[in-house]
Coordinates of C-alpha atoms in Angstrom, one line a residue:
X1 CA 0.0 0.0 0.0
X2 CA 1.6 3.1 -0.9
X3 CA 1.4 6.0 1.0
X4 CA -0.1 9.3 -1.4
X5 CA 0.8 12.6 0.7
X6 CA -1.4 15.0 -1.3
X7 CA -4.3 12.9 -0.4
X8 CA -3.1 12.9 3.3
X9 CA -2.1 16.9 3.1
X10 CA -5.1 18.1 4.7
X11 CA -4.8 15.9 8.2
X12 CA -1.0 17.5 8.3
X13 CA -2.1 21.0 8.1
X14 CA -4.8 19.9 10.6
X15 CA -1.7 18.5 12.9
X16 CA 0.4 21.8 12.0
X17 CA -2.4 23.8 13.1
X18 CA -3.0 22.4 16.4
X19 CA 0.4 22.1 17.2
X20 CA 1.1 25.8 16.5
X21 CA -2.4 26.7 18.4
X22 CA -0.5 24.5 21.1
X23 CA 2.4 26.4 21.3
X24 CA 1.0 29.7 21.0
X25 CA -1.7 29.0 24.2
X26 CA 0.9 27.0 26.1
X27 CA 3.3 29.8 25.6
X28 CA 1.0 32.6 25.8
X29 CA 0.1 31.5 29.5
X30 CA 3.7 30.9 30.7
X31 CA 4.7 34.2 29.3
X32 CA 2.2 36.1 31.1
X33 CA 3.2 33.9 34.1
X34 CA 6.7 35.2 33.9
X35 CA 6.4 38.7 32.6
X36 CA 3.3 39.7 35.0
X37 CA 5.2 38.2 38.6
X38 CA 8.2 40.1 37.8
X39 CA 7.0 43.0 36.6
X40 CA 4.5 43.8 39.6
X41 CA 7.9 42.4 41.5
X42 CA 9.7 45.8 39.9
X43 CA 7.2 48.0 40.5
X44 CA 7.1 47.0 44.3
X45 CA 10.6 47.4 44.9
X46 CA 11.0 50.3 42.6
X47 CA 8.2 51.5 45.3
X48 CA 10.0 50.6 48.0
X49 CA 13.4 52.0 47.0
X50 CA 11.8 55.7 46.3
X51 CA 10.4 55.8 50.1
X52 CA 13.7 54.6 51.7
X53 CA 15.6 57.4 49.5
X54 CA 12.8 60.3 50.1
X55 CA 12.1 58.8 53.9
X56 CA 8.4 58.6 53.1
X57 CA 6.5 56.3 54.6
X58 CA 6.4 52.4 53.1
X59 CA 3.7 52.1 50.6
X60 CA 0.9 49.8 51.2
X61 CA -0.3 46.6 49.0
X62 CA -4.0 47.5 47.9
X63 CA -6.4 44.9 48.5
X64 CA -8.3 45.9 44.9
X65 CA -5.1 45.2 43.2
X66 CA -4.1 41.8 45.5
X67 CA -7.6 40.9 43.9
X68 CA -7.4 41.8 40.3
X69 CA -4.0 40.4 40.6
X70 CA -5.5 36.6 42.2
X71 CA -8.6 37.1 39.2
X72 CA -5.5 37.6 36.5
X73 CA -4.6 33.9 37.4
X74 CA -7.7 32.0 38.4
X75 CA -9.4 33.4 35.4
X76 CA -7.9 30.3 33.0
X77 CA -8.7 28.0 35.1
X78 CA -12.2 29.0 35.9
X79 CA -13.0 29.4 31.8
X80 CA -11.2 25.7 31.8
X81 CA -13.9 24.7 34.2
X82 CA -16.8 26.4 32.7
X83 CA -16.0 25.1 29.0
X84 CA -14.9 21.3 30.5
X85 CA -17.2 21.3 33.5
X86 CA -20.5 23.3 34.3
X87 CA -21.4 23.5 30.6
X88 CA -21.1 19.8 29.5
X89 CA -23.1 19.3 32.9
X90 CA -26.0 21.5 32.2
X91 CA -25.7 20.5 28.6
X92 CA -26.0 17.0 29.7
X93 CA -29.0 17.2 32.7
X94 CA -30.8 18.8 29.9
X95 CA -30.4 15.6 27.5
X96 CA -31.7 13.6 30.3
X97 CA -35.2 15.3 30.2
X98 CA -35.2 14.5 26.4
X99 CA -36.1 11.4 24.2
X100 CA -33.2 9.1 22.3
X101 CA -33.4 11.8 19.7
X102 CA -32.9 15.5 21.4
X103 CA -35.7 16.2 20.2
X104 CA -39.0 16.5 22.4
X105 CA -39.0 16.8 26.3
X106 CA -40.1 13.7 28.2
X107 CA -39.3 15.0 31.6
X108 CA -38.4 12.2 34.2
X109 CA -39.3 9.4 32.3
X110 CA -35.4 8.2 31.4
X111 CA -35.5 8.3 35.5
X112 CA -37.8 5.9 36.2
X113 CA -36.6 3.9 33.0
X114 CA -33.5 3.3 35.0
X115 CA -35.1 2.2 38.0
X116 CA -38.0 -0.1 36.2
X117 CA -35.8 -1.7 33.8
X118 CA -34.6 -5.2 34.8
X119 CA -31.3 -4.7 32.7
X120 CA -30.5 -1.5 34.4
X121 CA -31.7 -2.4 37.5
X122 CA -28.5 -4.9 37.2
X123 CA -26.2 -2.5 35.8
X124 CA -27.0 -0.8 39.3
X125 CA -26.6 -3.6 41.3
X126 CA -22.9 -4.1 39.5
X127 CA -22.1 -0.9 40.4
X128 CA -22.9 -1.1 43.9
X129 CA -20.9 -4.7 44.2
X130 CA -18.0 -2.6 42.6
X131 CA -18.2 0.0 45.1
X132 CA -18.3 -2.1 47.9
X133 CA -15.5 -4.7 47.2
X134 CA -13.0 -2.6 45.1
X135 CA -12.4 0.1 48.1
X136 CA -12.2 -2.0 50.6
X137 CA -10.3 -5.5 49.5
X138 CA -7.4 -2.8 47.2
X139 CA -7.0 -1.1 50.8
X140 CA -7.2 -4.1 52.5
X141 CA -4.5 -5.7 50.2
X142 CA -2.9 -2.2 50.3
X143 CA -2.2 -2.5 54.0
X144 CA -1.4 -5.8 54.4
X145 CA 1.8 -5.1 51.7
X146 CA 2.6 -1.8 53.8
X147 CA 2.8 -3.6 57.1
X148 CA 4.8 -6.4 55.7
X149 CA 7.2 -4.7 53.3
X150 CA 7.8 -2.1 55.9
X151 CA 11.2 -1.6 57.1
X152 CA 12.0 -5.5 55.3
X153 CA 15.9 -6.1 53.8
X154 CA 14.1 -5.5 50.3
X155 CA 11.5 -3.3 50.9
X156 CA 12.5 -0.6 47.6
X157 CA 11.9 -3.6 45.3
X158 CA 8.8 -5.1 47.0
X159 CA 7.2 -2.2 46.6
X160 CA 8.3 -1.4 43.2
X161 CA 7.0 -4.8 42.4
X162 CA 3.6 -3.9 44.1
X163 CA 3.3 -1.1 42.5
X164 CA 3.9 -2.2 39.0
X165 CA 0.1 -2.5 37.6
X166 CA -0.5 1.1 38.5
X167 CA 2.2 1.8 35.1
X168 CA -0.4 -0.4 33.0
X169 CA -3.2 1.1 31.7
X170 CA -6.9 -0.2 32.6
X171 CA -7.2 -1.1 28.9
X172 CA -3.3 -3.0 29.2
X173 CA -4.3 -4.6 32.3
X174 CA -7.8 -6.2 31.1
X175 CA -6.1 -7.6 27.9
X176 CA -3.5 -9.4 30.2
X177 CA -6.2 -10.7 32.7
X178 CA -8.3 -11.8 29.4
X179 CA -5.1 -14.5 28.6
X180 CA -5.4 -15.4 32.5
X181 CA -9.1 -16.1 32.3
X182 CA -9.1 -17.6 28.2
X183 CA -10.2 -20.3 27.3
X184 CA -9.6 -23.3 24.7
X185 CA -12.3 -25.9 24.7
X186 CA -10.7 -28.8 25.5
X187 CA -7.2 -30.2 25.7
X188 CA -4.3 -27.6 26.2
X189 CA -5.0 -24.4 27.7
X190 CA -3.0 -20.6 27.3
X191 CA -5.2 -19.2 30.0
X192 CA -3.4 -19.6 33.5
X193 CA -6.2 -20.2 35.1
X194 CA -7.6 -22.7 33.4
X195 CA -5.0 -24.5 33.1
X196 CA -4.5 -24.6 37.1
X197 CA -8.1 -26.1 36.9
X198 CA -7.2 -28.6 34.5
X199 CA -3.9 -29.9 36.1
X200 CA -5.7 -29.9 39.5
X201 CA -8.3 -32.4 37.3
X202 CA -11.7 -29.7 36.5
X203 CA -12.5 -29.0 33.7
X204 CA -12.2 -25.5 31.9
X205 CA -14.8 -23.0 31.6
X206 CA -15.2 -19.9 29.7
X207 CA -15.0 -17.7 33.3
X208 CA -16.2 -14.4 31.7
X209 CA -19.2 -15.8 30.5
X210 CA -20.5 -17.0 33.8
X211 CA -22.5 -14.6 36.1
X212 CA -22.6 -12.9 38.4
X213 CA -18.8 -14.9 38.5
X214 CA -17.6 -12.8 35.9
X215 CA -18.1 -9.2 37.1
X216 CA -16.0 -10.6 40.4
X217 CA -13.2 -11.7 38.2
X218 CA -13.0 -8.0 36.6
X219 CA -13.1 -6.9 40.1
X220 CA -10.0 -8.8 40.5
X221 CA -8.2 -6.8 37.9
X222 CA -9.3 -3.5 39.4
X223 CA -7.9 -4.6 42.8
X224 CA -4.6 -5.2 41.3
X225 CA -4.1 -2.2 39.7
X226 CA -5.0 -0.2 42.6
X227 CA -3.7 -2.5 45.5
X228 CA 0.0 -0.6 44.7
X229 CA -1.6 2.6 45.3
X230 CA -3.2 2.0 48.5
X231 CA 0.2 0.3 49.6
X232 CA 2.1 3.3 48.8
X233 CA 0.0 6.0 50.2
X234 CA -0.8 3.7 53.5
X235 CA 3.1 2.9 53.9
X236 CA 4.3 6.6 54.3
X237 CA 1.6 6.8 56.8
X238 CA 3.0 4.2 58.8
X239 CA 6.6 5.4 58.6
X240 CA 5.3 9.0 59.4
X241 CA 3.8 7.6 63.0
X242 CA 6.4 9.4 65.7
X243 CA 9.0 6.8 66.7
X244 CA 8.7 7.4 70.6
X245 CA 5.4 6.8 70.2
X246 CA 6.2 3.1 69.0
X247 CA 8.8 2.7 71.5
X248 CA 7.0 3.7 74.0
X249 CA 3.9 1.2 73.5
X250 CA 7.2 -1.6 72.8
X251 CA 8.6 -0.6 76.8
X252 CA 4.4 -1.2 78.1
X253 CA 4.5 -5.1 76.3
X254 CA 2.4 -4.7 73.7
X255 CA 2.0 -7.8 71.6
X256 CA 2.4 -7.0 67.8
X257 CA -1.1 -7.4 67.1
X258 CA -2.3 -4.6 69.8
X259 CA 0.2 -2.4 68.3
X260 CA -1.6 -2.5 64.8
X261 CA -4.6 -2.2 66.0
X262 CA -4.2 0.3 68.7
X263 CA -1.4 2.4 67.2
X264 CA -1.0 1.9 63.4
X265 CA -4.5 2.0 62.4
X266 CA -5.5 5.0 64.8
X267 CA -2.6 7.0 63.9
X268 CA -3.2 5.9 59.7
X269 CA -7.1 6.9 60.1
X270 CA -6.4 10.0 57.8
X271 CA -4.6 8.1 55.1
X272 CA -7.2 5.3 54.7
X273 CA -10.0 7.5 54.4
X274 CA -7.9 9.0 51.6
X275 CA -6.9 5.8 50.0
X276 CA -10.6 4.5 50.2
X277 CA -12.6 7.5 49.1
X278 CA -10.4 8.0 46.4
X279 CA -10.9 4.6 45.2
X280 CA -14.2 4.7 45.7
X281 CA -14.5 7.6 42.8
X282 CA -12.0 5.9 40.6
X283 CA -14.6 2.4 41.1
X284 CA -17.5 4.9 40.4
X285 CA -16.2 6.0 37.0
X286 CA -14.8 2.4 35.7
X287 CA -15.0 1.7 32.3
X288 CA -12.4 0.6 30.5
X289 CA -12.0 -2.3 32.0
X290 CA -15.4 -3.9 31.8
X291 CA -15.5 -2.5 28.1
X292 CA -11.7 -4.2 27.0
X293 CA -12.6 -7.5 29.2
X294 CA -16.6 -8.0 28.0
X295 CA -17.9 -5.1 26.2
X296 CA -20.5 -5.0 29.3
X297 CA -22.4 -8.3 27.8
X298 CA -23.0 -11.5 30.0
X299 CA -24.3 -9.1 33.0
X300 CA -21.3 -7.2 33.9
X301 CA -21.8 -3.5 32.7
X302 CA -21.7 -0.8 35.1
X303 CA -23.0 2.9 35.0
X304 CA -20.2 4.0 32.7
X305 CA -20.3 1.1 30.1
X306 CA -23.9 1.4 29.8
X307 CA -23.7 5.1 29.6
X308 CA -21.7 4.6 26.6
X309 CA -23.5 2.0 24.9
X310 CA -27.2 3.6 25.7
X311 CA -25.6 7.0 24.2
X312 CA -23.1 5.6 21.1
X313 CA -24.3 2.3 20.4
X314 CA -27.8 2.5 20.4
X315 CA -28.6 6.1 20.2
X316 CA -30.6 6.9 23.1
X317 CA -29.4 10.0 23.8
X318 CA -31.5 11.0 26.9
X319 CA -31.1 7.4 28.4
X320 CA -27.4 7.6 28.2
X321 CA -27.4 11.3 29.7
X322 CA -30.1 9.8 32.8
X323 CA -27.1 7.9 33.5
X324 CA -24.2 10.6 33.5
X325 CA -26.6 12.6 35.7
X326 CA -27.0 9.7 38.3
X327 CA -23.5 9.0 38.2
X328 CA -22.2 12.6 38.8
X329 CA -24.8 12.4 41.3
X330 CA -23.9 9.2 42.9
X331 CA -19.9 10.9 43.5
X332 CA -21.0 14.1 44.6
X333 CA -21.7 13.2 48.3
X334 CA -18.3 11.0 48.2
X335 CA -16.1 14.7 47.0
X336 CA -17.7 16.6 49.6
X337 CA -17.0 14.5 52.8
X338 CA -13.7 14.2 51.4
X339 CA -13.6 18.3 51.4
X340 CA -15.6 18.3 54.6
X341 CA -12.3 15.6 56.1
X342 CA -9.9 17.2 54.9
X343 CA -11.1 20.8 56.3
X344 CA -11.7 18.9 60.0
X345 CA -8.2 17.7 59.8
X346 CA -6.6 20.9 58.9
X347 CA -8.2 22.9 61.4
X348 CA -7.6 20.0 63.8

């Protein structure tokens, strides 16, 4: 197949053109970032040296111009929110009081579609099993490696190890847990675990097939992508607990077990409410990893898959948006008792 760059010209000038719109945004903004700073910088000290010369009193910093001066560099990133964020939102709730086509209001009825449909009703019953088991088994796995790898001979590489899946991408990940879980009919099998089944003397089964089964083994993979992260984060908890508070529990005879429960896990309360409401978003949001491993057939879709699929795949606009809604919904309550903890413990 030969390759005919006059036919291929215009994607080039497309690629030209956004890199040079690239450049020219990017470097607009850290231009103004470096010539604003240091030129109010001047003026200040230009101030400053005129009133130690003359013996006038120091000038003053005007609140108006602290402001305009705060609005100068929030104002990208609150148009960055506006475009990305509250407009896609509105834009979105709105779909969800319309039919599959945009076209006439229906008003609540994708709602109670969600809640009447049997299909959906699963989808929501996935969803919850994800957001139950994934927080709580990754940070349970999470700890477990941070108590054990701590302070061991080769605790660098352990945890380098551990953290490993968190490189792979959810897409990477679910294709290498699809060889774990393939299957072959009978005879020789390339998928690892069926092939333990076999030499242990079962028989081999097409795993991803069988529900509810199935959406636990895509759990699996979830858990050991994030396990690393929970490790990491818990693990410079536990070194950050005050030493004489350790030796002083070791002097009253505490038995290992009391000291984990009665100084490691009061002291690493912040950190795993971190580690688990954070995963608890991620699992929220999960897509790719239900859409690489099984396309969200054989019962296993979540919100997010069948999001896509109501909106893409089968056109149903205002079912699809019903389902962003509820979603954004569902992970509203989880962001604001993270802001709400994370207020209590600064002012703590």
């Amino acid at each position: 197949m030969e390759f005919d760059f006059a036919e291929e010209q215009p994607k080039f000038l497309m690629l030209m053109y956004g890199l040079i719109a690239f450049v020219a945004v990017v470097g607009g903004l850290l231009l103004l970032l470096d010539v604003v700073p240091a030129w109010f910088a001047r003026r200040r000290e230009a101030q400053l040296v005129t009133a130690s010369v003359s013996g006038a009193p120091l000038p003053r910093r005007r609140k108006q111009g602290e402001g305009l001066f705060a609005l100068f560099f929030l104002l990208p990133t609150l148009l960055l929110l506006t475009v990305g964020l509250v407009v896609p939102a509105i834009r979105t709730t709105l779909l969800s009081l319309m039919d599959g086509s945009s076209t006439n209001w229906v008003g609540l009825r994708n709602y109670s579609w969600m809640f009447s449909d049997d299909s959906i009703v699963r989808v929501l019953i996935n969803t919850l099993v994800w957001v139950i088991l994934v927080p709580l088994v990754a940070t349970g796995f999470g700890l477990i490696y941070a108590v054990l790898v701590d302070k061991a001979r080769f605790e660098a590489v352990a945890k380098s190890l551990i953290f490993l899946p968190m490189a792979i991408s959810f897409v990477g990940a679910s294709i290498i847990w699809k060889f774990v879980y393939a299957y072959r009919g009978e005879g020789d099998q390339i998928g690892l675990l069926n092939q333990i089944v076999v030499s242990l003397g079962g028989e081999p089964k097409q795993w991803l097939l069988e529900s509810p089964l199935n959406t636990l083994l895509l759990i699996v993979i979830m858990v050991w992508i994030q396990a690393g992260f929970a490790m990491v984060v818990l693990s410079a908890a536990i070194k950050a607990i005050p030493g004489d508070i350790v030796e002083a529990a070791r002097l009253d005879g505490v038995s290992p077990w009391q000291m984990f429960w009665r100084i490691t896990m009061p002291s690493i309360r912040p950190a795993l409410i971190v580690v688990i409401v954070t995963l608890t978003i991620a699992t929220l949001k999960v897509f790719d990893i239900v859409r690489t491993s099984t396309n969200g057939n054989y019962d296993t879709s979540v919100i997010a898959s069948e999001m896509y699929n109501q909106a893409f795949r089968y056109g149903q606009n205002g079912q699809g948006s019903a389902l962003a809604v509820f979603l954004f919904i569902l992970v509203i309550p989880v962001v604001i008792y993270q802001i709400r903890n994370l207020r209590q413990q600064r002012e703590g």
